[in-house]
């Protein structure tokens, strides 16, 4: 009704890098990126932008009895640190704000340089 809007999907780094024994996750995350691009095309005429934030390894609290998944332990960043939920939230905030009016159909990586692809 307003003639404008924003949709931000949350994807996953494995859609772009792959992951051993995680075909189910890689497929689902790649589907989110494809869905984002399709919706961006479908909704552009309505003034709605659609983008995807793709977090890398994000540090979140874990119960002591739940060890970190092994595929996280091998993950490297060029910054040498993990991201935080606030890092992901900042990307979402940007995409929802006026500075992102010309950003549409994109996968925005928040991963400390773990993925440097195109």
mmCIF file of C-alpha atoms in Angstrom:
data_model
loop_
_atom_site.group_PDB
_atom_site.id
_atom_site.type_symbol
_atom_site.label_atom_id
_atom_site.label_comp_id
_atom_site.label_asym_id
_atom_site.label_seq_id
_atom_site.Cartn_x
_atom_site.Cartn_y
_atom_site.Cartn_z
ATOM 1 C CA UNK A 1 0.000 0.000 0.000
ATOM 2 C CA UNK A 2 2.819 2.420 0.820
ATOM 3 C CA UNK A 3 4.593 1.855 -2.493
ATOM 4 C CA UNK A 4 7.844 0.828 -0.849
ATOM 5 C CA UNK A 5 9.255 -1.750 1.491
ATOM 6 C CA UNK A 6 12.164 -3.990 2.330
ATOM 7 C CA UNK A 7 12.568 -7.717 2.820
ATOM 8 C CA UNK A 8 15.796 -9.031 4.336
ATOM 9 C CA UNK A 9 16.372 -12.777 4.330
ATOM 10 C CA UNK A 10 19.094 -14.453 6.386
ATOM 11 C CA UNK A 11 21.210 -16.945 4.463
ATOM 12 C CA UNK A 12 24.310 -18.914 5.309
ATOM 13 C CA UNK A 13 27.931 -18.927 4.219
ATOM 14 C CA UNK A 14 27.813 -22.588 3.217
ATOM 15 C CA UNK A 15 25.649 -21.623 0.227
ATOM 16 C CA UNK A 16 28.768 -20.012 -1.247
ATOM 17 C CA UNK A 17 31.539 -22.243 0.092
ATOM 18 C CA UNK A 18 30.005 -25.700 0.399
ATOM 19 C CA UNK A 19 30.576 -27.903 3.423
ATOM 20 C CA UNK A 20 31.516 -31.553 3.755
ATOM 21 C CA UNK A 21 28.637 -33.810 4.834
ATOM 22 C CA UNK A 22 26.262 -30.826 4.929
ATOM 23 C CA UNK A 23 24.548 -31.084 1.533
ATOM 24 C CA UNK A 24 21.154 -30.549 3.141
ATOM 25 C CA UNK A 25 22.251 -27.258 4.715
ATOM 26 C CA UNK A 26 24.137 -26.044 1.628
ATOM 27 C CA UNK A 27 21.082 -26.708 -0.532
ATOM 28 C CA UNK A 28 18.711 -24.906 1.814
ATOM 29 C CA UNK A 29 20.979 -21.875 2.196
ATOM 30 C CA UNK A 30 21.547 -21.631 -1.564
ATOM 31 C CA UNK A 31 17.780 -21.739 -1.991
ATOM 32 C CA UNK A 32 17.427 -18.681 0.237
ATOM 33 C CA UNK A 33 19.811 -16.719 -1.996
ATOM 34 C CA UNK A 34 17.928 -17.799 -5.123
ATOM 35 C CA UNK A 35 14.600 -16.955 -3.502
ATOM 36 C CA UNK A 36 15.964 -13.512 -2.621
ATOM 37 C CA UNK A 37 16.966 -12.819 -6.223
ATOM 38 C CA UNK A 38 13.657 -14.063 -7.598
ATOM 39 C CA UNK A 39 11.641 -11.933 -5.179
ATOM 40 C CA UNK A 40 13.795 -8.889 -5.947
ATOM 41 C CA UNK A 41 12.761 -9.229 -9.586
ATOM 42 C CA UNK A 42 9.122 -9.912 -8.770
ATOM 43 C CA UNK A 43 8.689 -7.038 -6.311
ATOM 44 C CA UNK A 44 10.845 -4.285 -7.834
ATOM 45 C CA UNK A 45 7.894 -2.699 -9.643
ATOM 46 C CA UNK A 46 6.155 -2.363 -6.269
ATOM 47 C CA UNK A 47 9.097 -0.446 -4.789
ATOM 48 C CA UNK A 48 10.129 -3.347 -2.571
ATOM 49 C CA UNK A 49 13.783 -4.289 -2.237
ATOM 50 C CA UNK A 50 14.769 -7.827 -1.296
ATOM 51 C CA UNK A 51 18.247 -8.733 -0.078
ATOM 52 C CA UNK A 52 19.944 -11.474 1.899
ATOM 53 C CA UNK A 53 22.410 -11.106 4.759
ATOM 54 C CA UNK A 54 24.869 -14.004 4.776
ATOM 55 C CA UNK A 55 26.551 -14.398 8.168
ATOM 56 C CA UNK A 56 29.772 -16.305 8.589
ATOM 57 C CA UNK A 57 30.805 -17.772 11.912
ATOM 58 C CA UNK A 58 28.962 -15.758 14.549
ATOM 59 C CA UNK A 59 29.808 -16.183 18.211
ATOM 60 C CA UNK A 60 26.717 -16.961 20.241
ATOM 61 C CA UNK A 61 26.382 -18.346 23.766
ATOM 62 C CA UNK A 62 26.390 -22.159 23.926
ATOM 63 C CA UNK A 63 25.396 -24.417 26.797
ATOM 64 C CA UNK A 64 28.455 -26.085 28.327
ATOM 65 C CA UNK A 65 27.087 -29.534 27.504
ATOM 66 C CA UNK A 66 26.706 -28.662 23.783
ATOM 67 C CA UNK A 67 30.103 -28.704 22.060
ATOM 68 C CA UNK A 68 30.686 -26.511 19.065
ATOM 69 C CA UNK A 69 29.965 -28.312 15.771
ATOM 70 C CA UNK A 70 33.159 -29.580 14.153
ATOM 71 C CA UNK A 71 32.485 -27.699 10.911
ATOM 72 C CA UNK A 72 32.672 -24.441 12.909
ATOM 73 C CA UNK A 73 36.068 -25.276 14.364
ATOM 74 C CA UNK A 74 37.724 -25.358 10.947
ATOM 75 C CA UNK A 75 36.225 -22.055 9.824
ATOM 76 C CA UNK A 76 38.783 -19.272 9.336
ATOM 77 C CA UNK A 77 38.435 -15.524 8.917
ATOM 78 C CA UNK A 78 41.077 -13.068 7.753
ATOM 79 C CA UNK A 79 40.203 -10.864 10.717
ATOM 80 C CA UNK A 80 41.054 -13.673 13.130
ATOM 81 C CA UNK A 81 37.822 -13.303 15.058
ATOM 82 C CA UNK A 82 34.189 -14.313 15.029
ATOM 83 C CA UNK A 83 31.380 -11.953 14.303
ATOM 84 C CA UNK A 84 28.683 -11.038 16.773
ATOM 85 C CA UNK A 85 24.912 -10.937 16.463
ATOM 86 C CA UNK A 86 25.284 -7.134 16.497
ATOM 87 C CA UNK A 87 27.409 -7.331 13.332
ATOM 88 C CA UNK A 88 24.604 -9.159 11.552
ATOM 89 C CA UNK A 89 21.994 -6.771 12.941
ATOM 90 C CA UNK A 90 23.971 -3.788 11.622
ATOM 91 C CA UNK A 91 23.833 -5.189 8.091
ATOM 92 C CA UNK A 92 20.086 -5.765 8.399
ATOM 93 C CA UNK A 93 19.605 -2.222 9.722
ATOM 94 C CA UNK A 94 21.548 -0.808 6.782
ATOM 95 C CA UNK A 95 19.451 -2.744 4.264
ATOM 96 C CA UNK A 96 16.265 -1.473 5.908
ATOM 97 C CA UNK A 97 17.401 2.141 5.815
ATOM 98 C CA UNK A 98 17.416 4.858 3.161
ATOM 99 C CA UNK A 99 21.100 4.309 2.331
ATOM 100 C CA UNK A 100 20.220 0.969 0.751
ATOM 101 C CA UNK A 101 17.468 2.184 -1.575
ATOM 102 C CA UNK A 102 19.546 1.142 -4.621
ATOM 103 C CA UNK A 103 20.623 -2.233 -3.203
ATOM 104 C CA UNK A 104 18.370 -5.007 -4.478
ATOM 105 C CA UNK A 105 18.714 -8.753 -5.022
ATOM 106 C CA UNK A 106 22.075 -8.931 -3.267
ATOM 107 C CA UNK A 107 23.724 -11.336 -0.861
ATOM 108 C CA UNK A 108 25.544 -9.165 1.695
ATOM 109 C CA UNK A 109 28.316 -11.127 3.397
ATOM 110 C CA UNK A 110 29.092 -10.491 7.062
ATOM 111 C CA UNK A 111 31.906 -12.959 7.642
ATOM 112 C CA UNK A 112 35.185 -11.285 8.566
ATOM 113 C CA UNK A 113 36.610 -12.119 5.162
ATOM 114 C CA UNK A 114 36.031 -15.864 5.437
ATOM 115 C CA UNK A 115 34.543 -15.695 1.935
ATOM 116 C CA UNK A 116 36.050 -13.281 -0.574
ATOM 117 C CA UNK A 117 34.212 -14.532 -3.661
ATOM 118 C CA UNK A 118 32.150 -12.610 -6.113
#
